[in-house]
């Protein structure tokens, strides 16, 4: 078995346990390039790395729009190493990379027992160019069951081409893909790759809050 990132033989620096439980497909050297965010040193709202857990200024702004807290948990810092990885996975479509964080994702999701795990769906045209949804593929690689509870209303211009201000003003892109009763009084965990402005996640959460979900939280690979 080879590392999904550097393609070195994995057994060189992984123990048997690491190799087979759960499916780690990223060697130690590659994993060390990424920086984990400690939960005790992250904003309670968006999960950004900071000295204390109190709400950052971005989250205080969101609070004026949404009284609920997303309590986003971000696993990694969105630094140069993770941006490189994302570039290779999302934009060059290196499908093998869906395994890179499978073990970490599975471990993090174990804290959300009883939640409906809902990946953020891509706009159709983006799905068509890439051929796969990077978030659902990562969940599948981690062997986590999920429900696609949201669908995109319209084909929107990719968010990455907009500046921060334009992104914050975007209209609601989602609608509920399942009957409202499936959501009522349920706990929902949204999963996305990166928490950037929070706009996409809050739009998604809004759909569930409007449909009487009991709790809506989110988890992202990076922040
Ligand atoms: Zn490697
Ligand atoms: Zn925050």
mmCIF file of C-alpha atoms and ligand atoms in Angstrom:
data_model
loop_
_atom_site.group_PDB
_atom_site.id
_atom_site.type_symbol
_atom_site.label_atom_id
_atom_site.label_comp_id
_atom_site.label_asym_id
_atom_site.label_seq_id
_atom_site.Cartn_x
_atom_site.Cartn_y
_atom_site.Cartn_z
ATOM 1 C CA UNK A 1 0.000 0.000 0.000
ATOM 2 C CA UNK A 2 1.308 3.420 -0.892
ATOM 3 C CA UNK A 3 0.844 6.867 0.657
ATOM 4 C CA UNK A 4 -1.922 8.682 -1.224
ATOM 5 C CA UNK A 5 0.153 11.862 -1.169
ATOM 6 C CA UNK A 6 3.837 11.094 -1.758
ATOM 7 C CA UNK A 7 3.320 7.563 -3.176
ATOM 8 C CA UNK A 8 6.013 6.083 -0.914
ATOM 9 C CA UNK A 9 5.412 2.563 0.338
ATOM 10 C CA UNK A 10 3.371 2.986 3.545
ATOM 11 C CA UNK A 11 4.732 0.065 5.531
ATOM 12 C CA UNK A 12 8.087 1.862 5.857
ATOM 13 C CA UNK A 13 6.907 4.084 8.639
ATOM 14 C CA UNK A 14 3.532 2.822 9.786
ATOM 15 C CA UNK A 15 2.726 0.167 12.370
ATOM 16 C CA UNK A 16 0.383 -2.702 11.509
ATOM 17 C CA UNK A 17 -2.370 -1.122 13.595
ATOM 18 C CA UNK A 18 -2.007 2.177 11.773
ATOM 19 C CA UNK A 19 -2.112 0.405 8.425
ATOM 20 C CA UNK A 20 -5.268 -1.565 8.938
ATOM 21 C CA UNK A 21 -7.396 0.215 11.500
ATOM 22 C CA UNK A 22 -8.967 2.447 10.289
ATOM 23 C CA UNK A 23 -7.785 2.941 6.712
ATOM 24 C CA UNK A 24 -4.802 5.265 7.041
ATOM 25 C CA UNK A 25 -3.440 5.986 3.617
ATOM 26 C CA UNK A 26 -1.149 8.849 4.380
ATOM 27 C CA UNK A 27 2.381 8.302 5.667
ATOM 28 C CA UNK A 28 3.701 9.878 8.857
ATOM 29 C CA UNK A 29 5.988 12.241 7.002
ATOM 30 C CA UNK A 30 3.094 13.599 4.960
ATOM 31 C CA UNK A 31 0.756 13.804 7.952
ATOM 32 C CA UNK A 32 3.332 15.861 9.840
ATOM 33 C CA UNK A 33 3.009 18.570 7.208
ATOM 34 C CA UNK A 34 -0.518 19.300 8.397
ATOM 35 C CA UNK A 35 -1.305 21.174 11.614
ATOM 36 C CA UNK A 36 -4.109 19.939 13.832
ATOM 37 C CA UNK A 37 -6.297 22.485 15.594
ATOM 38 C CA UNK A 38 -6.733 21.740 19.293
ATOM 39 C CA UNK A 39 -10.339 22.016 20.460
ATOM 40 C CA UNK A 40 -9.240 23.774 23.622
ATOM 41 C CA UNK A 41 -7.463 26.386 21.513
ATOM 42 C CA UNK A 42 -10.146 27.204 18.982
ATOM 43 C CA UNK A 43 -13.085 29.577 18.608
ATOM 44 C CA UNK A 44 -16.293 27.973 19.912
ATOM 45 C CA UNK A 45 -18.207 29.259 16.909
ATOM 46 C CA UNK A 46 -16.091 28.581 13.840
ATOM 47 C CA UNK A 47 -13.274 26.398 15.159
ATOM 48 C CA UNK A 48 -10.443 28.708 14.114
ATOM 49 C CA UNK A 49 -7.194 28.285 15.977
ATOM 50 C CA UNK A 50 -6.791 30.928 18.663
ATOM 51 C CA UNK A 51 -5.551 31.114 22.243
ATOM 52 C CA UNK A 52 -8.975 30.875 23.899
ATOM 53 C CA UNK A 53 -12.312 29.259 23.118
ATOM 54 C CA UNK A 54 -14.305 32.535 23.236
ATOM 55 C CA UNK A 55 -16.086 33.707 20.074
ATOM 56 C CA UNK A 56 -13.889 35.424 17.494
ATOM 57 C CA UNK A 57 -14.979 38.708 15.921
ATOM 58 C CA UNK A 58 -16.332 36.979 12.767
ATOM 59 C CA UNK A 59 -18.535 34.768 14.929
ATOM 60 C CA UNK A 60 -19.745 37.752 16.921
ATOM 61 C CA UNK A 61 -20.879 39.263 13.616
ATOM 62 C CA UNK A 62 -22.678 36.047 12.658
ATOM 63 C CA UNK A 63 -24.457 36.140 16.010
ATOM 64 C CA UNK A 64 -26.227 39.319 14.989
ATOM 65 C CA UNK A 65 -27.716 37.394 12.019
ATOM 66 C CA UNK A 66 -28.137 33.956 13.577
ATOM 67 C CA UNK A 67 -28.634 33.532 17.333
ATOM 68 C CA UNK A 68 -27.657 29.848 17.131
ATOM 69 C CA UNK A 69 -24.053 28.750 17.261
ATOM 70 C CA UNK A 70 -22.728 26.356 14.600
ATOM 71 C CA UNK A 71 -20.003 25.182 16.968
ATOM 72 C CA UNK A 72 -17.899 24.300 13.949
ATOM 73 C CA UNK A 73 -15.073 21.905 14.627
ATOM 74 C CA UNK A 74 -12.164 22.227 12.218
ATOM 75 C CA UNK A 75 -9.573 19.476 12.225
ATOM 76 C CA UNK A 76 -6.684 21.287 10.541
ATOM 77 C CA UNK A 77 -5.264 24.693 9.938
ATOM 78 C CA UNK A 78 -5.920 25.875 6.395
ATOM 79 C CA UNK A 79 -2.239 26.581 5.878
ATOM 80 C CA UNK A 80 0.060 26.187 2.851
ATOM 81 C CA UNK A 81 0.303 22.398 3.267
ATOM 82 C CA UNK A 82 -3.446 21.933 3.406
ATOM 83 C CA UNK A 83 -4.017 24.365 0.549
ATOM 84 C CA UNK A 84 -1.593 22.339 -1.582
ATOM 85 C CA UNK A 85 -3.430 19.163 -0.682
ATOM 86 C CA UNK A 86 -6.798 20.753 -1.470
ATOM 87 C CA UNK A 87 -5.489 21.995 -4.794
ATOM 88 C CA UNK A 88 -4.379 18.513 -5.742
ATOM 89 C CA UNK A 89 -7.598 16.891 -4.517
ATOM 90 C CA UNK A 90 -10.239 19.371 -5.624
ATOM 91 C CA UNK A 91 -8.864 21.185 -8.594
ATOM 92 C CA UNK A 92 -6.643 18.542 -10.162
ATOM 93 C CA UNK A 93 -9.116 15.845 -9.148
ATOM 94 C CA UNK A 94 -6.642 13.402 -7.569
ATOM 95 C CA UNK A 95 -9.251 10.928 -6.390
ATOM 96 C CA UNK A 96 -6.803 8.885 -4.273
ATOM 97 C CA UNK A 97 -6.533 11.792 -1.872
ATOM 98 C CA UNK A 98 -9.990 11.080 -0.491
ATOM 99 C CA UNK A 99 -8.202 8.644 1.838
ATOM 100 C CA UNK A 100 -5.681 11.099 3.281
ATOM 101 C CA UNK A 101 -7.769 12.169 6.281
ATOM 102 C CA UNK A 102 -10.114 9.166 6.491
ATOM 103 C CA UNK A 103 -8.894 8.009 9.898
ATOM 104 C CA UNK A 104 -8.990 11.493 11.445
ATOM 105 C CA UNK A 105 -12.446 12.136 10.032
ATOM 106 C CA UNK A 106 -13.802 8.849 11.328
ATOM 107 C CA UNK A 107 -12.368 9.536 14.761
ATOM 108 C CA UNK A 108 -13.805 13.069 14.895
ATOM 109 C CA UNK A 109 -17.240 11.919 13.751
ATOM 110 C CA UNK A 110 -17.402 9.390 16.572
ATOM 111 C CA UNK A 111 -18.169 12.370 18.841
ATOM 112 C CA UNK A 112 -21.436 12.967 16.965
ATOM 113 C CA UNK A 113 -23.420 9.820 17.731
ATOM 114 C CA UNK A 114 -27.098 10.207 16.878
ATOM 115 C CA UNK A 115 -26.501 13.013 14.404
ATOM 116 C CA UNK A 116 -27.569 12.925 10.772
ATOM 117 C CA UNK A 117 -24.325 13.486 8.880
ATOM 118 C CA UNK A 118 -25.000 15.812 5.963
ATOM 119 C CA UNK A 119 -22.278 16.679 3.440
ATOM 120 C CA UNK A 120 -22.517 20.045 1.726
ATOM 121 C CA UNK A 121 -23.570 19.423 -1.842
ATOM 122 C CA UNK A 122 -21.755 20.979 -4.753
ATOM 123 C CA UNK A 123 -23.301 23.114 -7.410
ATOM 124 C CA UNK A 124 -24.075 20.860 -10.386
ATOM 125 C CA UNK A 125 -21.616 22.439 -12.775
ATOM 126 C CA UNK A 126 -18.777 21.994 -10.302
ATOM 127 C CA UNK A 127 -19.715 18.370 -9.821
ATOM 128 C CA UNK A 128 -19.705 17.927 -13.574
ATOM 129 C CA UNK A 129 -16.222 19.378 -14.077
ATOM 130 C CA UNK A 130 -14.640 17.440 -11.204
ATOM 131 C CA UNK A 131 -16.630 14.237 -11.562
ATOM 132 C CA UNK A 132 -16.942 13.686 -7.804
ATOM 133 C CA UNK A 133 -18.052 15.491 -4.668
ATOM 134 C CA UNK A 134 -14.927 15.823 -2.540
ATOM 135 C CA UNK A 135 -16.804 15.823 0.748
ATOM 136 C CA UNK A 136 -18.998 12.764 0.194
ATOM 137 C CA UNK A 137 -16.014 10.858 -1.189
ATOM 138 C CA UNK A 138 -14.034 11.610 1.948
ATOM 139 C CA UNK A 139 -16.910 10.352 4.104
ATOM 140 C CA UNK A 140 -17.097 7.192 2.035
ATOM 141 C CA UNK A 141 -13.356 6.677 2.348
ATOM 142 C CA UNK A 142 -13.776 6.971 6.129
ATOM 143 C CA UNK A 143 -16.664 4.466 5.963
ATOM 144 C CA UNK A 144 -19.088 6.887 7.547
ATOM 145 C CA UNK A 145 -22.734 6.775 6.578
ATOM 146 C CA UNK A 146 -24.266 10.069 5.559
ATOM 147 C CA UNK A 147 -27.518 11.510 4.242
ATOM 148 C CA UNK A 148 -27.711 13.989 1.399
ATOM 149 C CA UNK A 149 -30.359 16.180 2.930
ATOM 150 C CA UNK A 150 -29.703 19.299 0.889
ATOM 151 C CA UNK A 151 -29.856 20.132 -2.760
ATOM 152 C CA UNK A 152 -28.665 23.176 -4.641
ATOM 153 C CA UNK A 153 -31.425 25.430 -5.936
ATOM 154 C CA UNK A 154 -29.612 27.010 -8.841
ATOM 155 C CA UNK A 155 -26.314 26.759 -10.633
ATOM 156 C CA UNK A 156 -24.259 29.445 -8.968
ATOM 157 C CA UNK A 157 -20.940 30.899 -9.902
ATOM 158 C CA UNK A 158 -18.210 29.037 -7.991
ATOM 159 C CA UNK A 159 -17.592 30.697 -4.636
ATOM 160 C CA UNK A 160 -13.849 30.690 -5.087
ATOM 161 C CA UNK A 161 -14.177 33.269 -7.862
ATOM 162 C CA UNK A 162 -15.941 35.756 -5.607
ATOM 163 C CA UNK A 163 -14.373 38.101 -3.116
ATOM 164 C CA UNK A 164 -15.221 37.962 0.572
ATOM 165 C CA UNK A 165 -17.849 40.703 0.455
ATOM 166 C CA UNK A 166 -19.603 39.157 -2.570
ATOM 167 C CA UNK A 167 -19.658 35.779 -0.863
ATOM 168 C CA UNK A 168 -21.303 37.122 2.261
ATOM 169 C CA UNK A 169 -24.119 38.613 0.168
ATOM 170 C CA UNK A 170 -24.890 35.408 -1.747
ATOM 171 C CA UNK A 171 -28.540 34.310 -1.718
ATOM 172 C CA UNK A 172 -29.633 31.038 -0.103
ATOM 173 C CA UNK A 173 -28.425 28.316 -2.498
ATOM 174 C CA UNK A 174 -29.970 25.306 -0.731
ATOM 175 C CA UNK A 175 -33.300 23.661 -0.302
ATOM 176 C CA UNK A 176 -34.296 20.593 1.668
ATOM 177 C CA UNK A 177 -33.980 17.373 -0.345
ATOM 178 C CA UNK A 178 -36.097 15.297 2.041
ATOM 179 C CA UNK A 179 -39.523 15.771 3.670
ATOM 180 C CA UNK A 180 -39.431 18.164 6.608
ATOM 181 C CA UNK A 181 -40.498 15.390 9.058
ATOM 182 C CA UNK A 182 -37.138 13.700 8.552
ATOM 183 C CA UNK A 183 -35.436 16.713 10.074
ATOM 184 C CA UNK A 184 -37.822 17.734 12.820
ATOM 185 C CA UNK A 185 -36.270 17.340 16.290
ATOM 186 C CA UNK A 186 -33.211 15.699 14.772
ATOM 187 C CA UNK A 187 -29.581 16.535 15.311
ATOM 188 C CA UNK A 188 -27.745 17.439 12.137
ATOM 189 C CA UNK A 189 -24.008 17.643 11.543
ATOM 190 C CA UNK A 190 -22.977 19.478 8.385
ATOM 191 C CA UNK A 191 -19.667 18.392 6.896
ATOM 192 C CA UNK A 192 -17.628 20.519 4.521
ATOM 193 C CA UNK A 193 -14.017 20.731 3.434
ATOM 194 C CA UNK A 194 -13.114 24.274 4.488
ATOM 195 C CA UNK A 195 -14.753 26.874 6.702
ATOM 196 C CA UNK A 196 -13.939 30.074 4.835
ATOM 197 C CA UNK A 197 -16.421 32.835 5.629
ATOM 198 C CA UNK A 198 -19.033 30.539 7.150
ATOM 199 C CA UNK A 199 -21.578 31.742 4.578
ATOM 200 C CA UNK A 200 -22.218 28.338 2.988
ATOM 201 C CA UNK A 201 -22.512 26.543 6.316
ATOM 202 C CA UNK A 202 -24.860 29.122 7.813
ATOM 203 C CA UNK A 203 -27.050 28.949 4.705
ATOM 204 C CA UNK A 204 -27.172 25.174 5.049
ATOM 205 C CA UNK A 205 -27.869 25.374 8.781
ATOM 206 C CA UNK A 206 -30.653 27.895 8.190
ATOM 207 C CA UNK A 207 -32.569 25.275 6.178
ATOM 208 C CA UNK A 208 -32.470 22.875 9.116
ATOM 209 C CA UNK A 209 -33.281 25.504 11.728
ATOM 210 C CA UNK A 210 -36.321 26.527 9.664
ATOM 211 C CA UNK A 211 -37.406 22.892 9.580
ATOM 212 C CA UNK A 212 -37.199 22.503 13.369
ATOM 213 C CA UNK A 213 -34.032 20.487 13.702
ATOM 214 C CA UNK A 214 -33.111 20.132 17.361
ATOM 215 C CA UNK A 215 -29.414 20.958 16.894
ATOM 216 C CA UNK A 216 -27.304 21.882 13.878
ATOM 217 C CA UNK A 217 -23.530 21.804 14.118
ATOM 218 C CA UNK A 218 -20.741 21.533 11.608
ATOM 219 C CA UNK A 219 -17.392 19.912 11.057
ATOM 220 C CA UNK A 220 -14.847 20.914 8.476
ATOM 221 C CA UNK A 221 -11.528 19.469 7.485
ATOM 222 C CA UNK A 222 -9.912 22.882 7.721
ATOM 223 C CA UNK A 223 -10.342 26.436 8.950
HETATM 224 ZN ZN1 LIG B 1 3.483 10.353 2.161
HETATM 225 ZN ZN1 LIG B 2 -15.092 32.129 15.288
#
